[in-house]
Coordinates of C-alpha atoms in Angstrom, one line a residue:
X1 CA -127.8 -66.1 -47.2
X2 CA -130.7 -67.3 -49.3
X3 CA -131.6 -70.5 -47.4
X4 CA -135.3 -70.5 -47.8
X5 CA -136.0 -71.6 -51.3
X6 CA -139.6 -70.5 -51.4
X7 CA -139.1 -67.1 -49.8
X8 CA -140.7 -65.2 -52.7
X9 CA -144.0 -67.2 -52.3
X10 CA -144.0 -66.8 -48.5
X11 CA -143.5 -63.1 -48.6
X12 CA -146.0 -62.4 -51.5
X13 CA -149.0 -62.7 -49.1
X14 CA -150.0 -61.7 -45.6
X15 CA -147.9 -59.3 -43.6
X16 CA -145.1 -59.2 -46.1
X17 CA -142.6 -57.0 -44.3
X18 CA -143.0 -58.9 -41.0
X19 CA -142.7 -62.3 -42.8
X20 CA -139.5 -61.1 -44.5
X21 CA -138.1 -60.1 -41.1
X22 CA -139.0 -63.5 -39.6
X23 CA -137.4 -65.4 -42.5
X24 CA -134.3 -63.2 -42.2
X25 CA -133.9 -64.0 -38.5
X26 CA -134.4 -67.7 -39.1
X27 CA -131.8 -67.8 -41.8
X28 CA -129.3 -65.9 -39.6
X29 CA -130.0 -68.3 -36.8
X30 CA -129.2 -71.3 -39.0
X31 CA -126.2 -69.6 -40.5
X32 CA -124.9 -69.0 -37.0
X33 CA -124.9 -72.7 -36.4
X34 CA -122.8 -73.7 -39.3
X35 CA -120.5 -76.6 -38.2
X36 CA -118.1 -76.3 -41.2
X37 CA -117.1 -72.8 -40.2
X38 CA -116.8 -73.9 -36.5
X39 CA -114.5 -76.8 -37.7
X40 CA -112.3 -74.5 -39.7
X41 CA -111.9 -72.1 -36.7
X42 CA -110.2 -74.8 -34.6
X43 CA -108.3 -76.9 -37.2
X44 CA -105.1 -76.2 -39.0
X45 CA -101.9 -77.9 -40.3
X46 CA -98.5 -76.5 -39.3
X47 CA -95.6 -78.5 -40.7
X48 CA -96.0 -82.1 -39.7
X49 CA -98.6 -81.3 -37.0
X50 CA -102.4 -81.3 -37.0
X51 CA -103.7 -78.7 -34.6
X52 CA -107.2 -79.2 -33.3
X53 CA -108.3 -76.7 -30.7
X54 CA -105.6 -76.9 -28.0
X55 CA -104.0 -80.2 -29.0
X56 CA -101.3 -81.0 -31.6
X57 CA -100.9 -84.4 -33.3
X58 CA -97.7 -85.5 -35.0
X59 CA -98.7 -86.7 -38.4
X60 CA -95.4 -88.6 -38.8
X61 CA -96.6 -91.0 -36.1
X62 CA -99.8 -92.2 -37.8
X63 CA -102.3 -91.8 -40.6
X64 CA -105.6 -89.8 -40.5
X65 CA -109.0 -91.4 -41.0
X66 CA -112.3 -89.5 -41.1
X67 CA -115.6 -91.3 -40.3
X68 CA -119.1 -90.1 -39.5
X69 CA -122.8 -90.0 -40.1
X70 CA -125.5 -87.4 -39.6
X71 CA -127.3 -84.4 -41.0
X72 CA -124.5 -82.0 -40.0
X73 CA -121.6 -84.4 -40.8
X74 CA -120.9 -83.3 -44.4
X75 CA -119.7 -79.8 -43.6
X76 CA -117.5 -81.0 -40.8
X77 CA -115.9 -83.7 -42.9
X78 CA -115.6 -81.3 -45.9
X79 CA -113.7 -78.8 -43.7
X80 CA -111.4 -81.5 -42.5
X81 CA -110.8 -82.7 -46.0
X82 CA -109.9 -79.2 -47.1
X83 CA -107.6 -78.6 -44.2
X84 CA -105.9 -82.0 -44.3
X85 CA -105.4 -82.3 -48.1
X86 CA -103.2 -85.3 -48.9
X87 CA -102.6 -85.9 -45.2
X88 CA -106.0 -87.5 -45.1
X89 CA -105.5 -91.3 -45.6
X90 CA -109.1 -92.6 -45.9
X91 CA -112.6 -91.6 -44.9
X92 CA -116.2 -92.6 -45.1
X93 CA -119.2 -90.5 -44.2
X94 CA -122.9 -91.4 -44.4
X95 CA -125.2 -88.5 -45.3
X96 CA -128.9 -88.1 -45.9
X97 CA -130.3 -88.5 -49.4
X98 CA -130.3 -85.1 -51.1
X99 CA -127.0 -84.0 -49.6
X100 CA -125.4 -81.4 -51.9
X101 CA -121.7 -81.2 -52.5
X102 CA -119.0 -83.8 -52.9
X103 CA -115.8 -85.0 -51.4
X104 CA -112.4 -85.5 -53.1
X105 CA -110.9 -88.0 -50.7
X106 CA -113.7 -89.2 -48.5
X107 CA -116.3 -91.8 -49.6
X108 CA -119.9 -90.6 -49.2
X109 CA -122.8 -92.9 -48.9
X110 CA -126.4 -91.6 -49.0
X111 CA -128.9 -93.2 -46.7
X112 CA -132.4 -92.6 -45.4
X113 CA -133.7 -90.4 -42.5
X114 CA -135.7 -90.4 -40.2
X115 CA -136.1 -94.1 -40.8
X116 CA -133.0 -96.3 -41.8
X117 CA -132.6 -98.2 -45.0
X118 CA -130.2 -100.8 -46.5
X119 CA -127.6 -98.1 -47.2
X120 CA -127.7 -97.2 -43.5
X121 CA -126.5 -100.8 -42.8
X122 CA -124.1 -100.8 -45.6
X123 CA -122.5 -97.5 -44.5
X124 CA -122.1 -98.8 -40.9
X125 CA -120.5 -102.1 -42.1
X126 CA -118.1 -100.3 -44.4
X127 CA -117.1 -98.0 -41.5
X128 CA -116.4 -101.0 -39.3
X129 CA -114.3 -102.5 -42.1
X130 CA -112.3 -99.3 -42.4
X131 CA -111.6 -99.1 -38.7
X132 CA -110.1 -102.6 -38.9
X133 CA -107.2 -100.9 -40.7
X134 CA -106.4 -98.6 -37.8
X135 CA -103.0 -99.1 -36.2
X136 CA -101.5 -97.7 -33.0
X137 CA -100.6 -94.0 -33.5
X138 CA -103.3 -93.5 -36.2
X139 CA -105.8 -90.7 -35.8
X140 CA -109.5 -91.3 -36.3
X141 CA -111.6 -88.1 -36.6
X142 CA -115.2 -88.9 -36.0
X143 CA -118.0 -86.5 -37.0
X144 CA -121.2 -88.2 -35.9
X145 CA -124.1 -85.7 -35.6
X146 CA -127.9 -85.8 -35.2
X147 CA -129.5 -88.2 -37.6
X148 CA -126.9 -90.9 -37.2
X149 CA -129.3 -93.1 -35.4
X150 CA -131.1 -93.6 -38.7
X151 CA -128.2 -93.1 -41.1
X152 CA -125.8 -95.4 -39.3
X153 CA -127.4 -98.7 -38.5
X154 CA -126.1 -102.2 -37.7
X155 CA -128.7 -104.1 -35.7
X156 CA -127.9 -106.7 -33.2
X157 CA -127.5 -110.2 -34.7
X158 CA -131.0 -111.3 -33.8
X159 CA -132.7 -108.3 -35.3
X160 CA -133.4 -107.7 -39.0
X161 CA -133.2 -104.3 -40.5
X162 CA -136.9 -104.3 -41.3
X163 CA -137.6 -104.8 -37.5
X164 CA -135.2 -102.0 -36.6
X165 CA -137.1 -99.7 -39.0
X166 CA -140.5 -100.7 -37.5
X167 CA -139.1 -100.1 -34.0
X168 CA -137.8 -96.7 -35.0
X169 CA -141.2 -95.7 -36.5
X170 CA -143.0 -96.7 -33.3
X171 CA -140.5 -94.8 -31.1
X172 CA -140.7 -91.6 -33.2
X173 CA -144.4 -91.3 -32.9
X174 CA -145.1 -92.4 -29.3
X175 CA -144.2 -89.1 -27.6
X176 CA -140.9 -90.1 -26.1
X177 CA -138.1 -87.5 -26.0
X178 CA -134.9 -88.1 -27.9
X179 CA -133.0 -89.4 -24.9
X180 CA -135.6 -92.0 -24.3
X181 CA -135.7 -93.0 -27.9
X182 CA -131.9 -93.3 -28.1
X183 CA -131.9 -95.4 -24.9
X184 CA -133.8 -98.0 -26.8
X185 CA -132.0 -97.6 -30.2
X186 CA -128.6 -98.0 -28.6
X187 CA -129.6 -101.3 -27.2
X188 CA -130.6 -102.7 -30.5
X189 CA -127.3 -102.0 -32.2
X190 CA -123.8 -103.4 -32.8
X191 CA -122.3 -100.0 -33.3
X192 CA -124.0 -97.5 -31.1
X193 CA -123.3 -96.7 -27.4
X194 CA -119.5 -96.6 -28.0
X195 CA -119.4 -100.1 -29.4
X196 CA -117.9 -98.9 -32.7
X197 CA -114.6 -98.1 -30.9
X198 CA -114.2 -101.3 -28.8
X199 CA -111.8 -103.0 -31.2
X200 CA -109.5 -100.1 -31.9
X201 CA -105.9 -100.8 -30.9
X202 CA -104.3 -99.4 -27.9
X203 CA -102.5 -96.2 -28.8
X204 CA -105.0 -95.0 -31.4
X205 CA -106.3 -91.5 -31.2
X206 CA -110.0 -90.6 -31.6
X207 CA -111.1 -87.0 -32.0
X208 CA -114.9 -86.5 -31.8
X209 CA -116.2 -83.4 -33.6
X210 CA -119.9 -82.9 -33.2
X211 CA -122.8 -80.5 -32.8
X212 CA -125.6 -80.9 -30.3
X213 CA -129.3 -81.4 -31.1
X214 CA -130.1 -82.8 -27.6
X215 CA -131.0 -80.6 -24.6
X216 CA -128.2 -80.2 -22.1
X217 CA -125.6 -81.4 -24.8
X218 CA -125.0 -85.0 -23.5
X219 CA -122.3 -86.5 -25.8
X220 CA -123.4 -90.1 -25.3
X221 CA -126.7 -89.1 -27.0
X222 CA -125.1 -86.9 -29.7
X223 CA -122.0 -88.8 -30.9
X224 CA -122.9 -92.1 -29.3
X225 CA -121.1 -94.6 -31.7
X226 CA -117.7 -93.1 -30.5
X227 CA -118.5 -92.1 -26.9
X228 CA -118.9 -94.3 -23.8
X229 CA -122.5 -94.8 -22.8
X230 CA -124.3 -94.6 -19.5
X231 CA -127.7 -96.0 -20.5
X232 CA -128.6 -99.7 -19.8
X233 CA -131.0 -102.4 -21.0
X234 CA -133.1 -101.5 -17.9
X235 CA -133.4 -97.9 -19.2
X236 CA -134.5 -99.2 -22.6
X237 CA -137.1 -101.5 -21.0
X238 CA -138.4 -98.7 -18.9
X239 CA -139.1 -96.6 -22.0
X240 CA -141.2 -99.4 -23.6
X241 CA -143.1 -99.8 -20.3
X242 CA -143.7 -96.1 -19.9
X243 CA -145.2 -95.6 -23.3
X244 CA -146.9 -99.1 -23.5
X245 CA -144.9 -100.2 -26.5
X246 CA -144.1 -103.8 -25.7
X247 CA -147.0 -105.1 -27.8
X248 CA -146.3 -102.6 -30.6
X249 CA -142.7 -103.7 -31.1
X250 CA -141.5 -106.5 -33.5
X251 CA -141.1 -109.7 -31.6
X252 CA -137.4 -109.8 -32.2
X253 CA -136.9 -106.3 -30.7
X254 CA -139.1 -107.1 -27.6
X255 CA -137.2 -110.4 -27.1
X256 CA -133.8 -108.8 -27.5
X257 CA -134.6 -106.1 -24.9
X258 CA -136.2 -108.5 -22.4
X259 CA -133.2 -110.9 -22.6
X260 CA -130.5 -108.2 -22.6
X261 CA -127.6 -109.2 -20.3
X262 CA -124.9 -107.2 -18.6
X263 CA -122.3 -108.7 -21.0
X264 CA -124.3 -107.4 -24.0
X265 CA -124.3 -103.8 -22.6
X266 CA -123.1 -100.7 -24.4
X267 CA -119.5 -99.7 -23.9
X268 CA -118.5 -98.0 -20.6
X269 CA -115.6 -95.6 -20.0
X270 CA -113.4 -98.5 -18.7
X271 CA -113.8 -100.4 -22.0
X272 CA -112.6 -97.4 -24.1
X273 CA -109.8 -96.4 -21.7
X274 CA -107.2 -97.8 -24.1
X275 CA -107.9 -95.1 -26.6
X276 CA -106.7 -91.5 -26.5
X277 CA -110.0 -89.7 -27.0
X278 CA -110.6 -86.0 -27.4
X279 CA -114.2 -84.8 -27.5
X280 CA -115.1 -81.4 -29.0
X281 CA -118.6 -79.9 -29.1
X282 CA -118.4 -77.5 -32.0
X283 CA -121.9 -76.1 -31.5
X284 CA -124.2 -76.3 -28.5
X285 CA -127.9 -77.1 -29.0
X286 CA -128.9 -73.5 -28.5
X287 CA -126.6 -72.1 -31.3
X288 CA -129.4 -71.2 -33.6
X289 CA -131.4 -69.4 -30.9
X290 CA -128.3 -67.4 -29.8
X291 CA -127.7 -66.3 -33.4
X292 CA -131.4 -65.5 -33.8
X293 CA -131.3 -63.3 -30.7
X294 CA -128.6 -61.2 -32.3
X295 CA -130.3 -61.0 -35.7
X296 CA -133.6 -59.9 -34.1
X297 CA -131.8 -57.1 -32.2
X298 CA -130.1 -55.9 -35.4
X299 CA -133.5 -55.7 -37.1
X300 CA -134.9 -53.6 -34.3
X301 CA -136.9 -56.2 -32.4
X302 CA -136.1 -56.6 -28.7
X303 CA -135.3 -60.3 -28.3
X304 CA -137.0 -62.3 -25.6
X305 CA -135.3 -65.7 -25.3
X306 CA -138.1 -67.7 -23.6
X307 CA -136.3 -71.0 -23.4
X308 CA -133.9 -73.2 -25.2
X309 CA -135.2 -76.4 -23.6
X310 CA -138.8 -76.6 -24.7
X311 CA -140.2 -80.1 -24.8
X312 CA -143.8 -81.5 -25.0
X313 CA -146.6 -81.0 -27.5
X314 CA -145.6 -78.9 -30.5
X315 CA -149.1 -77.6 -31.1
X316 CA -149.6 -76.4 -27.6
X317 CA -146.3 -74.5 -27.7
X318 CA -147.5 -72.7 -30.9
X319 CA -150.6 -71.6 -29.1
X320 CA -148.6 -70.5 -26.1
X321 CA -146.3 -68.3 -28.3
X322 CA -149.5 -66.6 -29.7
X323 CA -150.9 -66.1 -26.2
X324 CA -147.7 -64.3 -25.1
X325 CA -147.7 -62.3 -28.3
X326 CA -151.3 -61.2 -27.7
X327 CA -150.4 -60.1 -24.1
X328 CA -147.6 -58.0 -25.4
X329 CA -150.0 -56.3 -27.9
X330 CA -152.6 -55.9 -25.1
X331 CA -150.5 -54.2 -22.4
X332 CA -146.8 -54.5 -23.3
X333 CA -146.1 -57.4 -20.9
X334 CA -143.6 -59.0 -20.6
X335 CA -142.0 -56.5 -23.0
X336 CA -143.3 -53.7 -25.2
X337 CA -143.3 -54.3 -29.0
X338 CA -141.6 -54.4 -31.4
X339 CA -140.1 -57.5 -30.0
X340 CA -139.2 -61.1 -30.9
X341 CA -140.1 -64.2 -28.9
X342 CA -137.4 -66.8 -29.5
X343 CA -137.3 -70.4 -28.3
X344 CA -135.7 -73.8 -29.0
X345 CA -135.7 -77.4 -27.9
X346 CA -137.2 -80.6 -29.1
X347 CA -141.0 -80.7 -29.0
X348 CA -142.9 -83.7 -30.2
X349 CA -146.0 -84.9 -32.0
X350 CA -148.0 -87.8 -30.6
X351 CA -149.8 -89.2 -33.6
X352 CA -151.6 -92.2 -32.0
X353 CA -153.4 -94.0 -34.8
X354 CA -153.3 -91.1 -37.1
X355 CA -151.5 -91.7 -40.4
X356 CA -151.0 -88.1 -41.5
X357 CA -147.9 -86.3 -42.7
X358 CA -146.2 -83.5 -40.8
X359 CA -143.6 -82.5 -38.2
X360 CA -143.3 -80.7 -34.9
X361 CA -142.5 -77.3 -36.4
X362 CA -145.3 -77.5 -38.9
X363 CA -147.8 -78.4 -36.2
X364 CA -146.4 -75.5 -34.2
X365 CA -147.2 -73.1 -37.0
X366 CA -150.6 -74.5 -37.8
X367 CA -151.7 -74.4 -34.2
X368 CA -150.5 -70.8 -34.0
X369 CA -152.4 -69.9 -37.2
X370 CA -155.7 -71.1 -35.6
X371 CA -155.2 -68.5 -32.8
X372 CA -153.9 -65.6 -34.9
X373 CA -157.0 -64.7 -36.9
X374 CA -157.9 -61.1 -36.2
X375 CA -154.6 -60.2 -34.7
X376 CA -152.4 -58.4 -37.3
X377 CA -148.9 -57.5 -36.3
X378 CA -147.8 -61.0 -35.3
X379 CA -145.9 -63.6 -37.4
X380 CA -145.0 -67.0 -36.0
X381 CA -142.4 -69.3 -37.5
X382 CA -141.1 -72.8 -36.6
X383 CA -138.2 -74.4 -38.4
X384 CA -136.1 -77.5 -38.0
X385 CA -132.5 -76.3 -38.4
X386 CA -131.5 -79.3 -40.5
X387 CA -134.1 -78.5 -43.1
X388 CA -136.2 -81.6 -42.5
X389 CA -139.2 -81.4 -40.1
X390 CA -140.3 -84.9 -39.2
X391 CA -140.5 -87.4 -42.1
X392 CA -141.2 -84.6 -44.6
X393 CA -139.2 -82.5 -47.1
X394 CA -140.3 -79.3 -45.4
X395 CA -138.3 -77.4 -42.8
X396 CA -141.2 -76.0 -41.0
X397 CA -144.0 -73.5 -41.4
X398 CA -145.1 -69.8 -41.0
X399 CA -148.3 -68.2 -39.9
X400 CA -149.9 -64.8 -39.4
X401 CA -153.4 -63.3 -39.1
X402 CA -154.1 -63.9 -42.8
X403 CA -153.2 -67.6 -42.7
X404 CA -156.6 -68.9 -41.6
X405 CA -158.4 -66.7 -44.1
X406 CA -156.2 -67.9 -46.9
X407 CA -156.9 -71.5 -45.8
X408 CA -160.6 -71.0 -45.8
X409 CA -160.5 -69.4 -49.3
X410 CA -158.8 -72.5 -50.6
X411 CA -161.1 -74.9 -48.7
X412 CA -158.4 -76.1 -46.4
X413 CA -159.5 -77.1 -42.9
X414 CA -156.4 -76.3 -40.7
X415 CA -158.2 -77.4 -37.5
X416 CA -158.9 -80.9 -39.0
X417 CA -155.3 -81.1 -40.4
X418 CA -154.0 -80.5 -36.9
X419 CA -156.4 -83.0 -35.3
X420 CA -155.4 -85.7 -37.8
X421 CA -151.7 -84.7 -37.7
X422 CA -151.8 -84.2 -41.4
X423 CA -150.4 -80.6 -41.5
X424 CA -147.9 -80.9 -44.4
X425 CA -150.5 -81.2 -47.2
X426 CA -152.4 -78.3 -45.6
X427 CA -149.5 -76.0 -45.3
X428 CA -148.4 -76.9 -48.9
X429 CA -151.9 -76.2 -50.2
X430 CA -151.9 -72.7 -48.7
X431 CA -148.2 -72.1 -49.5
X432 CA -147.1 -71.6 -45.9
X433 CA -144.6 -74.4 -45.7
X434 CA -140.9 -73.6 -45.5
X435 CA -138.4 -75.3 -47.9
X436 CA -134.7 -75.1 -47.4
X437 CA -133.3 -78.5 -48.4
X438 CA -130.4 -79.9 -46.3
X439 CA -128.9 -77.0 -44.4
X440 CA -125.7 -78.7 -43.2
X441 CA -126.4 -78.2 -39.5
X442 CA -128.5 -80.0 -36.9
X443 CA -128.9 -78.1 -33.6
X444 CA -132.2 -77.7 -31.9
X445 CA -135.3 -76.4 -33.6
X446 CA -135.9 -72.6 -33.7
X447 CA -139.3 -71.1 -32.7
X448 CA -140.0 -67.5 -33.4
X449 CA -142.7 -64.9 -33.1
X450 CA -142.3 -61.2 -34.2
X451 CA -144.7 -58.7 -32.6
X452 CA -145.3 -55.1 -33.8
X453 CA -147.0 -52.4 -31.7
X454 CA -150.8 -52.5 -32.2
X455 CA -152.3 -49.7 -34.5
X456 CA -153.9 -47.1 -32.2
X457 CA -157.1 -47.1 -34.3
X458 CA -157.6 -50.8 -34.1
X459 CA -158.3 -52.3 -30.7
X460 CA -156.8 -55.8 -30.1
X461 CA -158.9 -58.7 -29.1
X462 CA -157.7 -60.7 -26.1

């Protein structure tokens, strides 16, 4: 699998063999989280029946629709299209700009991520219109995945798209975690929080196929347009208070949240009880970490899975990975080298007033680089499994003991780049950024450090 498009550049400098191994493990991790393959494993047609996991649906009793939006939705929908063939009645899926591939029977709309655009609204409206055609007995297969909060947008009547975009920008840079962010976004929408299904007729079937990019795999935060919600307007208001966002929100958004009434709440279980719903989590949030553990072992590195639920500051986590790696080289604790530190989760970047360009995995690698100088035998890598780290075209970054030296030779101040949260231009200037393009999956990020035994003739600095 040649996922990393600039692999040759990344492995032409620094610790070439160790960098190659790190990229191989990262690629295997992402490959092991492929939602299209997971869909094909559980889906088949036998005669007049559609079999999905342990259920069978009589295709003589209704038509099949496919809907969805998200960064991992294309391969799920494509697998369904291939399996269903002419049994697929209609479909519409909203993907991120740059999505490769095409459908034969499903309409694809390209929209913007991480901030919505007019196509995000258009796609949501067309999906609502398509669902108006659903009759009792019809089957709606929904493949909403991470990224749908931006790609699938229909704001509440008193909120303009421009205000929704501004609110999203503020939420994404305030330090809130994804659950808190979505508590707010669901309460600014006509389609999120299960609202999309409210008007389906009794007797319709809904099958949710999704992958998780949220810690603990809560479906109401992963496939929320087609799953009953538990959050409330009070939860959304609490997020704005916690992060002091009331004055930073557009007036229409603040007013909508302050005035939110019980009758305007998201859809609860009881409101969707008239629908036969089947929810399938194709891949858990730790899928890439699990595959990376196996890949590291196959390459001769003892894998140490530190955590799949990392949250908090990305840069601090990068430095913590380096600190553990140094300890391993110093005295073999918590495991002798060669070994691999592996982690996942959803870390964040709090930009404050900074206007730089970057993402959590790029900050992770730059922070690591600052602490790696003088410590050969360690490579650190952070990658967003969907191929887009923050609002950039880079998937992440890589660092070793040569990175800081290379930066200084090219007059790039990595410490300043990190302070100003402007790490993307810095990584690009020293050619330590990772480029994959859209990967077709969207589970949690993958953090990795590979450690070799220290050379006996060269003492390690603590």
